[in-house]
XYZ file of C-alpha atoms in Angstrom:
773
model
C -12.430 114.394 143.878
C -9.338 116.476 142.553
C -6.176 116.415 144.438
C -6.542 120.084 145.557
C -10.018 119.400 146.844
C -8.763 116.259 148.682
C -5.926 118.268 150.144
C -8.364 121.010 151.314
C -10.610 118.448 152.837
C -7.547 116.880 154.723
C -6.556 120.277 156.063
C -10.007 120.903 157.466
C -10.308 117.441 159.008
C -6.838 117.935 160.608
C -8.045 121.111 162.062
C -10.918 119.220 163.754
C -8.575 116.727 165.547
C -9.042 116.674 169.245
C -6.462 118.830 170.756
C -5.848 116.477 173.832
C -6.113 112.887 172.901
C -4.587 111.793 176.106
C -7.046 113.424 178.620
C -7.674 110.779 181.133
C -9.104 112.615 184.259
C -12.810 112.299 184.872
C -14.483 114.674 187.514
C -16.874 113.781 190.279
C -19.467 116.334 191.516
C -21.467 115.634 194.637
C -24.934 117.124 194.562
C -24.901 117.360 198.380
C -22.092 119.825 198.140
C -22.809 123.399 197.223
C -19.371 123.927 195.977
C -19.673 120.969 193.500
C -23.244 122.128 192.422
C -21.827 125.495 191.520
C -18.897 123.977 189.657
C -21.285 121.571 187.804
C -23.487 124.497 186.879
C -20.474 126.446 185.391
C -19.375 123.198 183.534
C -22.911 122.982 181.908
C -22.865 126.629 180.827
C -19.366 126.324 179.279
C -20.393 123.098 177.515
C -23.911 123.374 176.346
C -23.394 120.453 174.035
C -22.810 117.966 176.912
C -24.577 114.677 176.629
C -26.576 114.215 179.753
C -27.341 110.757 180.917
C -29.534 110.322 184.115
C -30.595 106.912 185.121
C -30.532 107.434 188.797
C -34.078 106.186 189.312
C -33.363 103.010 187.747
C -30.260 102.569 190.103
C -32.560 103.325 193.012
C -34.929 100.652 191.826
C -32.078 98.129 191.801
C -30.868 99.307 195.090
C -34.242 98.778 196.741
C -34.366 95.150 195.284
C -31.022 94.196 196.672
C -31.892 95.707 200.068
C -34.972 93.419 200.221
C -34.037 90.290 198.256
C -36.837 88.168 199.683
C -39.604 90.670 198.722
C -41.547 90.275 195.641
C -42.449 93.575 193.938
C -44.969 94.529 191.267
C -43.834 96.926 188.694
C -45.738 99.789 190.175
C -44.864 98.936 193.755
C -41.116 98.829 192.893
C -41.401 102.184 191.205
C -43.204 103.703 194.108
C -40.660 102.589 196.675
C -37.761 103.576 194.564
C -39.365 107.020 194.210
C -39.929 107.193 198.007
C -36.246 106.231 198.608
C -34.928 108.765 196.054
C -36.949 111.579 197.724
C -35.920 110.452 201.212
C -32.270 110.777 200.171
C -32.677 114.331 198.829
C -34.320 113.920 195.570
C -32.715 116.226 192.990
C -29.859 116.674 195.444
C -29.140 113.033 195.673
C -26.246 111.192 194.082
C -23.082 112.431 192.089
C -22.432 113.450 188.571
C -19.262 112.237 186.797
C -17.956 114.086 183.799
C -16.002 112.436 181.087
C -14.295 115.020 179.024
C -12.980 112.627 176.403
C -16.536 111.993 175.229
C -18.389 114.970 176.398
C -20.711 112.890 178.575
C -22.322 113.894 182.039
C -23.555 110.799 183.919
C -25.532 110.769 187.194
C -24.678 107.867 189.572
C -25.270 106.729 193.185
C -22.900 107.868 195.982
C -19.790 105.724 196.368
C -20.985 103.330 199.101
C -24.329 102.644 197.369
C -22.722 102.497 194.005
C -20.192 99.909 195.012
C -22.732 97.923 196.848
C -25.029 97.735 193.875
C -22.391 97.261 191.286
C -20.869 94.365 193.170
C -24.120 92.823 194.339
C -24.057 90.087 191.712
C -20.753 88.965 193.013
C -22.650 87.660 196.057
C -21.814 85.023 197.342
C -18.923 84.018 195.015
C -17.398 86.979 196.780
C -19.021 87.691 200.106
C -19.669 91.246 201.363
C -16.992 90.700 203.887
C -14.471 89.676 201.366
C -15.500 92.513 199.046
C -14.839 94.996 201.845
C -11.404 93.351 202.409
C -10.570 93.511 198.657
C -11.464 97.266 198.731
C -8.484 97.840 200.824
C -5.959 96.149 198.435
C -3.595 97.728 196.018
C -2.702 95.966 192.847
C -0.125 96.993 190.114
C -0.137 96.100 186.439
C 2.772 96.561 184.226
C 2.098 96.312 180.539
C -1.270 97.108 179.057
C -1.780 94.574 176.161
C -2.350 91.364 178.074
C -2.396 93.731 181.072
C -5.442 95.591 179.602
C -7.608 92.516 179.843
C -6.254 91.803 183.417
C -6.824 95.457 184.583
C -10.373 95.623 183.249
C -11.385 92.370 184.709
C -9.868 93.317 188.029
C -11.991 96.504 187.738
C -15.248 94.780 186.671
C -14.961 92.229 189.510
C -13.581 95.026 191.833
C -10.868 92.903 193.199
C -9.156 95.783 194.601
C -9.793 99.355 195.751
C -6.634 100.868 194.235
C -4.945 100.031 190.928
C -1.576 101.270 189.480
C -0.950 100.932 185.789
C 2.090 101.338 183.765
C 2.892 101.470 180.043
C 4.804 103.976 177.819
C 3.216 102.643 174.585
C 0.293 103.942 172.454
C -2.470 101.996 170.798
C -1.637 100.774 167.343
C -3.874 99.065 164.758
C -1.973 95.795 165.170
C -2.973 95.837 168.786
C -6.664 95.513 167.934
C -6.341 91.889 167.245
C -6.558 91.363 171.104
C -7.541 94.814 172.656
C -11.255 95.656 172.321
C -11.158 99.241 171.404
C -12.374 101.514 168.628
C -10.322 102.907 165.737
C -10.703 106.408 167.199
C -8.413 105.338 169.928
C -5.349 104.771 167.645
C -2.480 106.805 168.795
C -3.830 107.151 172.290
C -1.596 106.142 175.205
C -2.471 102.732 176.509
C -2.668 104.002 180.072
C -5.155 106.687 179.001
C -7.209 104.030 177.169
C -7.394 101.801 180.212
C -8.009 104.559 182.829
C -10.916 105.852 180.601
C -12.377 102.344 180.381
C -12.136 101.917 184.154
C -13.566 105.318 184.782
C -16.538 104.622 182.576
C -17.136 101.391 184.519
C -16.334 102.528 188.084
C -15.318 106.130 188.619
C -14.786 105.563 192.277
C -12.067 103.016 191.745
C -8.773 104.624 192.460
C -6.306 104.414 189.499
C -2.711 105.725 189.530
C -1.070 105.978 186.067
C 2.675 105.634 185.175
C 2.351 106.853 181.580
C 6.145 106.725 181.045
C 6.185 103.025 181.877
C 8.414 101.282 184.430
C 12.072 102.206 184.542
C 14.819 101.723 187.128
C 14.230 105.385 188.451
C 10.480 104.725 189.209
C 10.092 100.988 190.009
C 10.377 101.626 193.679
C 7.753 104.314 193.596
C 5.463 102.199 191.565
C 5.699 99.183 193.950
C 5.378 101.508 196.873
C 6.372 101.176 200.534
C 4.647 101.075 203.864
C 0.900 101.672 203.582
C 1.359 102.503 199.819
C 3.107 99.279 199.051
C 1.293 97.072 196.438
C -0.342 93.886 197.712
C 0.302 92.114 194.435
C 1.968 92.767 191.034
C 0.677 91.575 187.587
C 3.657 91.727 185.167
C 2.691 91.716 181.484
C 5.365 93.789 179.730
C 7.487 92.822 176.716
C 10.820 94.339 177.757
C 13.008 91.535 179.257
C 15.091 93.827 181.575
C 11.842 95.115 183.159
C 10.613 91.656 183.615
C 13.652 90.950 185.548
C 13.855 94.198 187.467
C 10.310 94.030 188.545
C 10.685 90.649 190.108
C 13.999 91.630 191.803
C 12.232 94.589 193.340
C 9.148 92.797 194.149
C 11.093 89.995 195.858
C 12.959 92.626 197.939
C 9.590 94.139 199.073
C 7.916 90.625 199.461
C 5.236 91.306 196.925
C 3.765 88.263 194.953
C 4.023 88.504 191.257
C 1.647 86.870 188.572
C 2.324 86.729 184.911
C -0.060 85.371 182.151
C 1.703 84.281 178.920
C -1.492 84.231 176.737
C -0.354 80.791 175.502
C -1.984 77.525 176.574
C -3.673 79.578 179.428
C -0.389 79.471 181.414
C -0.250 81.612 184.627
C 2.970 81.988 186.412
C 2.873 82.515 190.250
C 5.760 83.587 192.391
C 4.770 84.014 196.055
C 7.595 86.310 197.111
C 5.314 87.267 200.077
C 5.563 83.805 201.459
C 8.997 82.860 200.044
C 11.275 85.898 200.155
C 14.347 83.822 198.977
C 12.507 82.240 196.072
C 14.679 82.219 192.919
C 13.339 84.370 190.023
C 11.292 82.588 187.368
C 11.377 79.405 189.611
C 15.235 79.047 188.883
C 14.718 78.269 185.183
C 17.297 80.884 184.246
C 20.522 81.404 186.455
C 20.106 84.707 188.263
C 23.583 85.778 187.243
C 22.515 85.642 183.585
C 19.464 87.665 184.460
C 21.400 90.459 185.901
C 23.877 90.541 182.881
C 21.295 91.119 180.187
C 23.077 94.074 178.572
C 26.048 91.859 177.712
C 23.904 89.308 175.909
C 23.341 89.214 172.148
C 19.681 89.431 170.740
C 19.771 85.638 170.156
C 20.984 85.009 173.703
C 18.312 87.107 175.132
C 15.739 85.228 173.049
C 17.148 82.099 174.606
C 16.818 83.547 178.138
C 13.185 84.485 177.396
C 12.510 81.073 175.999
C 13.856 79.545 179.272
C 12.110 82.077 181.329
C 8.731 81.196 179.904
C 9.403 77.540 180.057
C 10.027 76.797 176.435
C 9.274 73.181 176.579
C 5.735 73.810 177.655
C 4.891 76.454 174.976
C 2.262 75.571 172.371
C 3.585 74.351 169.039
C 2.173 77.320 167.298
C 4.008 79.780 169.636
C 7.285 77.761 169.231
C 7.016 78.170 165.463
C 6.306 81.715 166.000
C 9.395 82.221 168.108
C 11.552 80.607 165.355
C 10.099 83.196 162.935
C 10.828 86.171 165.113
C 12.500 88.876 162.989
C 11.950 86.714 159.973
C 8.169 86.514 159.127
C 7.130 88.003 162.420
C 8.143 91.219 164.072
C 6.831 90.699 167.578
C 5.400 87.990 170.022
C 1.976 86.764 168.611
C -1.074 87.006 170.989
C -4.812 86.208 170.372
C -7.851 87.963 171.788
C -9.197 84.576 173.024
C -5.957 83.912 174.943
C -5.662 87.474 176.200
C -9.317 87.353 177.469
C -8.814 84.083 179.080
C -5.660 85.362 180.715
C -7.584 88.145 182.261
C -9.950 85.757 183.757
C -7.403 83.414 185.073
C -5.284 86.130 186.455
C -8.086 88.047 188.144
C -9.362 84.801 189.824
C -5.930 84.177 191.263
C -5.321 87.656 192.242
C -8.565 87.620 194.244
C -7.736 84.311 196.034
C -4.149 85.554 196.991
C -5.512 88.854 198.320
C -8.045 87.005 200.401
C -5.382 84.960 202.036
C -5.822 81.766 200.274
C -2.956 79.355 200.107
C -2.186 79.690 196.396
C 1.323 78.037 195.691
C 3.980 79.333 193.537
C 4.390 77.618 190.266
C 2.785 77.327 186.934
C -0.688 76.339 185.976
C -2.237 75.720 182.521
C -5.780 76.202 181.473
C -5.092 74.853 177.827
C -8.209 75.026 175.820
C -6.791 72.915 172.980
C -6.076 70.175 175.617
C -9.444 70.634 177.275
C -11.431 70.650 174.025
C -9.254 68.399 171.868
C -9.529 67.888 168.067
C -8.755 64.787 166.177
C -5.341 65.105 164.597
C -3.958 63.382 161.408
C -1.355 60.703 162.299
C 2.129 61.951 161.978
C 4.635 60.783 159.330
C 5.855 57.332 159.792
C 8.271 55.988 157.078
C 8.251 52.325 155.791
C 10.056 49.912 158.028
C 12.631 47.406 156.687
C 13.428 44.255 158.457
C 16.897 42.836 158.646
C 17.026 39.737 156.510
C 17.560 36.707 158.570
C 20.525 34.172 158.399
C 18.689 32.173 155.827
C 18.699 35.072 153.328
C 22.319 35.751 154.006
C 23.291 32.166 153.596
C 21.547 32.119 150.382
C 23.398 35.112 149.028
C 26.759 33.707 150.119
C 25.961 30.278 148.678
C 25.004 31.843 145.310
C 28.087 33.955 145.329
C 30.383 30.935 146.048
C 28.682 28.846 143.450
C 29.154 31.511 140.701
C 32.756 32.411 141.756
C 34.150 28.968 141.435
C 37.623 28.283 142.826
C 38.653 31.215 145.050
C 42.140 31.648 146.454
C 41.932 33.303 149.711
C 43.945 33.642 152.788
C 42.368 32.656 156.158
C 42.681 35.099 159.045
C 42.558 34.534 162.747
C 39.657 35.664 164.974
C 41.837 38.292 166.538
C 42.733 39.790 163.039
C 39.025 39.516 162.009
C 37.708 41.394 165.063
C 40.484 44.063 164.699
C 39.817 44.926 161.114
C 35.913 44.819 161.445
C 36.096 47.030 164.503
C 38.224 49.560 162.650
C 35.908 49.391 159.735
C 33.046 50.085 161.961
C 34.499 53.471 162.796
C 33.758 54.785 159.343
C 31.512 57.841 158.870
C 27.911 57.194 157.676
C 24.899 59.442 157.103
C 23.334 60.198 160.507
C 25.882 57.849 161.922
C 23.430 54.930 161.029
C 26.364 52.420 160.465
C 24.525 50.546 157.686
C 26.733 47.410 157.489
C 26.952 43.910 158.672
C 30.207 41.839 158.321
C 29.920 38.035 158.006
C 33.081 35.917 157.824
C 32.381 32.662 155.872
C 34.746 30.221 154.326
C 37.678 32.752 154.676
C 35.807 35.468 152.872
C 34.230 38.586 154.514
C 30.841 39.481 153.165
C 29.550 42.922 153.648
C 25.847 43.265 153.683
C 23.874 46.516 153.494
C 21.676 46.878 156.593
C 18.848 48.890 154.958
C 16.749 48.558 158.124
C 19.393 51.039 159.639
C 19.750 53.342 156.671
C 16.436 53.833 154.921
C 15.863 57.580 154.861
C 15.088 60.657 152.841
C 18.655 61.234 152.154
C 19.540 57.706 151.166
C 17.818 57.959 147.729
C 18.561 54.713 145.808
C 21.003 53.768 148.670
C 23.522 56.340 147.464
C 24.425 57.493 151.133
C 24.649 53.987 152.551
C 26.631 52.560 149.663
C 29.329 55.281 149.915
C 29.474 54.720 153.702
C 30.136 51.055 153.055
C 32.950 52.124 150.659
C 34.398 54.191 153.633
C 34.222 51.195 155.956
C 35.958 49.061 153.327
C 38.865 51.634 153.177
C 39.150 51.676 156.918
C 39.270 47.738 156.808
C 42.110 48.052 154.242
C 44.158 50.350 156.510
C 43.588 48.187 159.550
C 44.502 45.055 157.598
C 47.748 46.580 156.407
C 48.867 47.140 160.063
C 48.404 43.324 160.666
C 50.540 42.493 157.487
C 47.463 41.837 155.341
C 46.022 43.353 152.200
C 42.605 42.954 150.582
C 40.997 42.533 147.320
C 37.212 43.444 147.138
C 34.464 42.944 144.670
C 31.475 45.159 144.643
C 28.230 43.341 143.968
C 25.932 45.230 141.482
C 23.307 42.590 141.086
C 20.498 42.917 143.664
C 20.452 40.017 146.344
C 17.997 38.749 148.918
C 20.021 40.056 151.894
C 21.471 43.082 150.020
C 24.989 41.675 149.780
C 27.279 44.627 148.583
C 30.870 43.544 148.911
C 32.949 40.406 149.206
C 36.518 40.816 150.620
C 39.418 38.527 150.078
C 42.431 38.722 152.416
C 46.050 38.191 151.144
C 49.481 38.778 152.335
C 50.695 42.341 152.261
C 53.212 43.078 149.599
C 52.757 46.715 148.961
C 50.130 49.082 150.035
C 49.023 52.566 149.290
C 48.592 53.276 153.094
C 51.373 51.515 154.890
C 51.792 54.449 157.221
C 50.628 53.762 160.881
C 49.447 57.296 161.074
C 46.451 56.196 158.899
C 45.354 53.682 161.497
C 45.590 56.277 164.237
C 43.569 58.716 162.043
C 40.727 56.170 161.909
C 40.152 56.558 165.492
C 40.945 60.417 165.569
C 38.766 61.101 162.478
C 35.539 62.991 163.327
C 32.985 65.436 161.946
C 33.669 68.978 163.256
C 30.718 71.292 163.070
C 32.244 74.283 164.954
C 32.202 77.576 163.149
C 35.693 78.834 163.493
C 36.586 82.571 163.418
C 38.551 84.147 161.965
C 38.790 82.078 158.841
C 42.167 80.596 158.309
C 43.642 79.655 154.914
C 44.842 76.242 153.952
C 48.017 76.162 151.918
C 47.571 75.372 148.141
C 50.160 72.508 148.626
C 48.096 70.906 151.288
C 45.045 71.131 149.136
C 46.906 69.545 146.335
C 48.030 66.667 148.472
C 44.392 66.036 149.605
C 43.297 66.157 145.981
C 46.047 63.542 145.149
C 45.004 61.220 147.948
C 41.398 61.415 146.900
C 42.068 60.862 143.251
C 44.224 57.782 143.988
C 41.013 55.942 143.486
C 40.845 55.605 139.778
C 38.118 57.549 138.055
C 37.756 60.080 140.986
C 38.015 63.838 140.580
C 38.318 66.220 143.469
C 37.493 69.992 143.146
C 37.648 72.914 145.588
C 36.162 76.283 146.045
C 38.118 78.732 148.127
C 37.119 82.264 146.936
C 34.639 84.265 149.075
C 32.074 85.022 146.557
C 31.577 81.389 145.345
C 31.627 80.163 148.931
C 28.709 82.663 149.713
C 26.764 81.362 146.695
C 27.333 77.813 147.789
C 26.280 78.683 151.220
C 22.912 79.943 149.973
C 22.388 76.656 148.142
C 23.271 74.569 151.133
C 21.026 76.719 153.363
C 18.076 76.385 151.031
C 18.523 72.543 150.799
C 18.857 72.275 154.549
C 15.491 74.236 154.820
C 13.752 71.891 152.359
C 15.211 68.841 154.122
C 13.938 70.056 157.565
C 10.518 71.215 156.316
C 9.932 67.971 154.342
C 7.983 65.480 156.520
C 10.226 62.668 155.631
C 13.415 64.624 156.089
C 12.112 66.029 159.326
C 11.365 62.676 160.791
C 14.832 61.253 159.717
C 16.830 64.142 161.363
C 14.844 64.683 164.512
C 13.562 61.171 165.248
C 15.770 58.705 163.386
C 19.143 60.335 163.619
C 19.265 62.694 166.552
C 20.200 61.575 170.068
C 18.961 64.109 172.344
C 21.072 63.214 175.387
C 24.554 61.793 175.917
C 23.180 58.852 177.636
C 20.851 58.069 174.716
C 23.826 58.420 172.317
C 25.965 56.164 174.519
C 23.416 53.481 175.109
C 22.295 53.357 171.449
C 25.736 53.549 169.944
C 24.584 55.192 166.860
C 22.970 58.430 165.685
C 24.028 62.047 166.061
C 24.796 63.117 169.620
C 23.137 66.520 169.992
C 26.254 67.883 171.631
C 28.293 67.339 168.297
C 26.172 69.875 166.451
C 28.104 72.470 168.219
C 25.122 74.621 168.462
C 25.228 77.740 170.869
C 22.949 77.279 173.923
C 20.693 80.120 172.561
C 20.082 78.082 169.369
C 19.655 74.719 171.189
C 16.162 75.882 172.255
C 15.220 76.616 168.680
C 16.463 73.137 167.374
C 14.502 71.349 170.235
C 11.333 73.297 169.186
C 11.716 72.102 165.612
C 11.584 68.442 166.940
C 7.725 68.901 167.039
C 5.886 67.922 163.883
C 3.241 70.557 164.506
C 5.934 73.260 164.657
C 7.240 72.129 161.374
C 3.642 72.022 159.860
C 3.196 75.606 161.000
C 6.479 76.842 159.537
C 5.697 75.102 156.260
C 2.189 76.578 156.072
C 3.593 80.142 156.712
C 6.548 79.549 154.288
C 8.835 80.072 157.212
C 12.115 78.578 158.366
C 14.451 81.221 156.859
C 15.894 81.797 160.369
C 18.001 78.827 159.932
C 19.571 79.928 156.666
C 22.181 82.046 158.514
C 23.393 78.972 160.382
C 24.297 76.910 157.219
C 25.606 79.934 155.278
C 27.849 80.955 158.264
C 29.401 77.602 158.352
C 30.365 77.692 154.755
C 31.551 81.232 154.393
C 33.990 80.795 157.298
C 35.553 77.715 155.839
C 39.077 77.704 154.193
C 37.673 75.476 151.366
C 34.762 73.451 150.252
C 35.523 70.214 148.304
C 33.555 67.982 146.009
C 34.224 64.352 145.154
C 33.103 63.545 141.487
C 32.848 60.154 139.934
C 32.259 59.465 136.207
C 28.520 58.390 136.553
C 25.666 58.325 138.937
C 25.833 54.465 139.524
C 25.970 52.437 142.756
C 29.508 51.293 142.080
C 30.700 54.986 141.590
C 29.212 55.926 144.961
C 30.994 52.908 146.570
C 34.337 53.815 144.946
C 33.721 57.561 145.808
C 33.121 56.508 149.484
C 36.640 54.837 149.437
C 38.054 58.106 147.845
C 36.580 60.513 150.426
C 37.534 58.423 153.291
C 41.116 58.284 152.024
C 41.030 62.099 151.825
C 39.365 62.606 155.252
C 42.039 60.401 156.939
C 44.712 62.473 155.269
C 42.982 65.650 156.508
C 42.948 64.233 159.973
C 46.602 63.544 159.863
C 47.180 67.204 158.654
C 45.054 68.447 161.512
C 42.527 69.815 159.223
C 38.873 69.591 160.155
C 36.162 68.195 157.952
C 32.524 68.794 157.955
C 30.290 67.062 155.398
C 27.742 69.203 153.646
C 25.191 66.614 152.644
C 21.781 68.221 151.920
C 22.268 69.346 148.231
C 23.772 65.992 147.245
C 21.003 64.048 149.008
C 18.199 66.224 147.506
C 19.416 66.906 143.953
C 19.362 63.246 142.896
C 15.613 63.090 143.713
C 15.147 65.937 141.277
C 17.365 64.584 138.488
C 17.099 60.877 138.705
C 13.936 60.200 140.707
C 11.022 62.244 139.244
C 11.254 64.525 142.335
C 9.975 61.806 144.670
C 8.918 63.277 148.008
C 9.258 66.899 146.925
C 6.412 69.529 146.704
C 5.901 71.498 143.440
C 7.292 74.695 145.293
C 10.368 72.726 146.265
C 10.895 71.571 142.688
C 10.717 75.100 141.287
C 13.153 76.296 143.852
C 15.621 73.268 143.378
C 15.740 73.601 139.693
C 17.140 77.097 140.014
C 19.551 75.950 142.851
C 20.668 73.089 140.855
C 21.642 75.228 137.899
C 23.583 77.536 140.088
C 25.337 74.537 141.731
C 26.557 73.109 138.502
C 27.786 76.428 137.322
C 29.812 77.035 140.626
C 31.463 73.594 140.141
C 31.707 73.917 136.365
C 30.063 70.398 136.022
C 27.914 68.859 133.242
C 24.827 67.043 134.261
C 25.221 63.239 134.518
C 28.352 63.081 136.745
C 28.340 61.348 140.090
C 28.431 64.094 142.684
C 29.315 61.884 145.664
C 30.412 63.920 148.617
C 30.708 67.680 149.472
C 32.677 68.725 152.557
C 33.980 71.849 154.264
C 37.677 72.114 155.240
C 39.045 74.434 157.845
C 41.626 74.600 160.739
C 40.648 74.583 164.330
C 42.070 73.625 167.690
C 38.548 72.754 168.801
C 38.140 69.057 169.929
C 34.473 68.179 169.257
C 32.206 65.403 170.676
C 32.891 62.178 169.001
C 30.174 59.851 167.777
C 29.445 56.601 169.589
C 29.709 53.291 167.783
C 27.816 50.078 167.771
C 29.551 47.179 169.632
C 31.507 44.732 167.655
C 28.824 41.984 168.148
C 26.164 44.086 166.409
C 28.214 44.563 163.163
C 30.254 41.180 163.064
C 27.994 38.064 162.638
C 29.210 34.567 162.796
C 25.765 32.786 162.860
C 26.443 31.197 159.497
């Protein structure tokens, strides 16, 4: 077909479009009323193409049967009695006609009383006739007609009320048809029109009042009604957060009970404001002051309120993942037809019982089909477990060292000195605050063992994280020893040993020291990770950065570089964000962060003495809900399957672009000893930063993941991750002007802030200092 022919056809089709797509008023004609008969005759003459549907005799047959339930009829006998009933009621003048202008149909039906009796006859005796009569007097309102469409129709089909008010300003869209059972010819039609037509086609006698403009502050009181017009119950199913709140505030004032189905896990929310007029909104899950100041909240804060409002911890894993992806891979709250249909059933059943005076309590109930019909699930990820080598293995390592070392000159120290220096060493930073060290004092030597049972993780590739943490601990020990008039010599053990012996320390009398300043000892205690995002961004003087560089590079072979310009910080932020995402979506990395490292309460952090106190992440309350959702493995599996998770890119990028500088500690090679020496270097720099009141935030993900790509045959990474990381790696090296093969030890953010963060708890001395051998 040519374009001109196609255009001509389109013009003709457009001219055929129905002029009134939102006509929603049906018309009843009583055949007993001369006036209605005349109007009906006129209608037929004006619309000769009307489709006439007359099944009144079949309705009479059914009516005869329900009036005589114990009588057995033959087919002919039933037909004869139905005809006799029909004639006795007036024959051709019996019944009513209902005209549906939107489809051009004219349908003959029983008069109202007989119609309702027959239509609800199969309700008996799940709903008794007396209960049905009581329900006929009730008024129910439904706000929101997506989930609410299922509720409204089920209320109608079961005839749980005699009067229904519906409100929605929206029109039917194609994306609604995943849960709303309607034809394509209804696209663009107002949802109120759609629902009122459906109800009229089922029960034209049911009174329906339409608020096609939706609910607003200026019409909520009219919708809820007053006196004899007051609703007996409200079903709230709208998407707008302010209307959710307003409708409950007003319903509570008028003592109207409110129900809400969430179409997730079959959860129904019940608020019996009729019985508890002082009941807090949403069961007190959100402070009411916060609910009344919604306009002042950011979009993220509103999402946090909504999350708390619907009881975020009880949401399905799929919905939690979906909430994280809002405005990323999703544009709106997901709903399924099966859940919406179930919601219509659950809500209608509860509405009926409340309207009949049953003692249904406020609260939340779940009809979770996934729980009721469970499926066998694959076991979640569990990493290999390492046991702490026992005293025999440690004794063997120490004996072998002593045998090979021969005569050793070393200075004995007192128990008080030993406990002091080891306690300060134990304050060193470590990945996930795992504190992967064990100190054993034996024959005047201090042996430092690597506790791999504490440190084995996705980030600790070939022990690079824990080895540099041990280096930091040794640097702390040096500073502490100097304050006791001692100095140390250390030997890094490169050969693998049974108990993972890493360092042997000899004490000696202090003659001269790099750190003799007592401020460095105080800095050990004051040093902390500061994850706050500080605005506005503040500069750090070039001389200060130079001093920090000098301190870090005092460890021979170490190089320190800084990035301070906005453009490169932004590029670096994108790299860190991408690596953070890969780490979180990786099954092993996810387990480490959310289950091995994270301490979800202050009490847990204090009692364990290790890990990352959730409070130290400095996450805004509105983001905390999202972090807790990510804890679930099924949420991560869903995000991984939909290629999601980009919502958290903003967090990492924001942290970096607001920094004064990002630094990188570099060593000559990617070798264990270089990571140990690098740990000494960055701890010196960190202590100096603490003295200068400069905050430090390690940026660990790239340097934990890139080594797997470069040196480990991409162990634990997907093909998609590898492809992405190759590009990130090239950009990373270009940003830092680095050749491949260097030891990229530690990357960190520097900035100024007056904020005093939550400090990490530490293991007690008895758990890191061992004297059993």
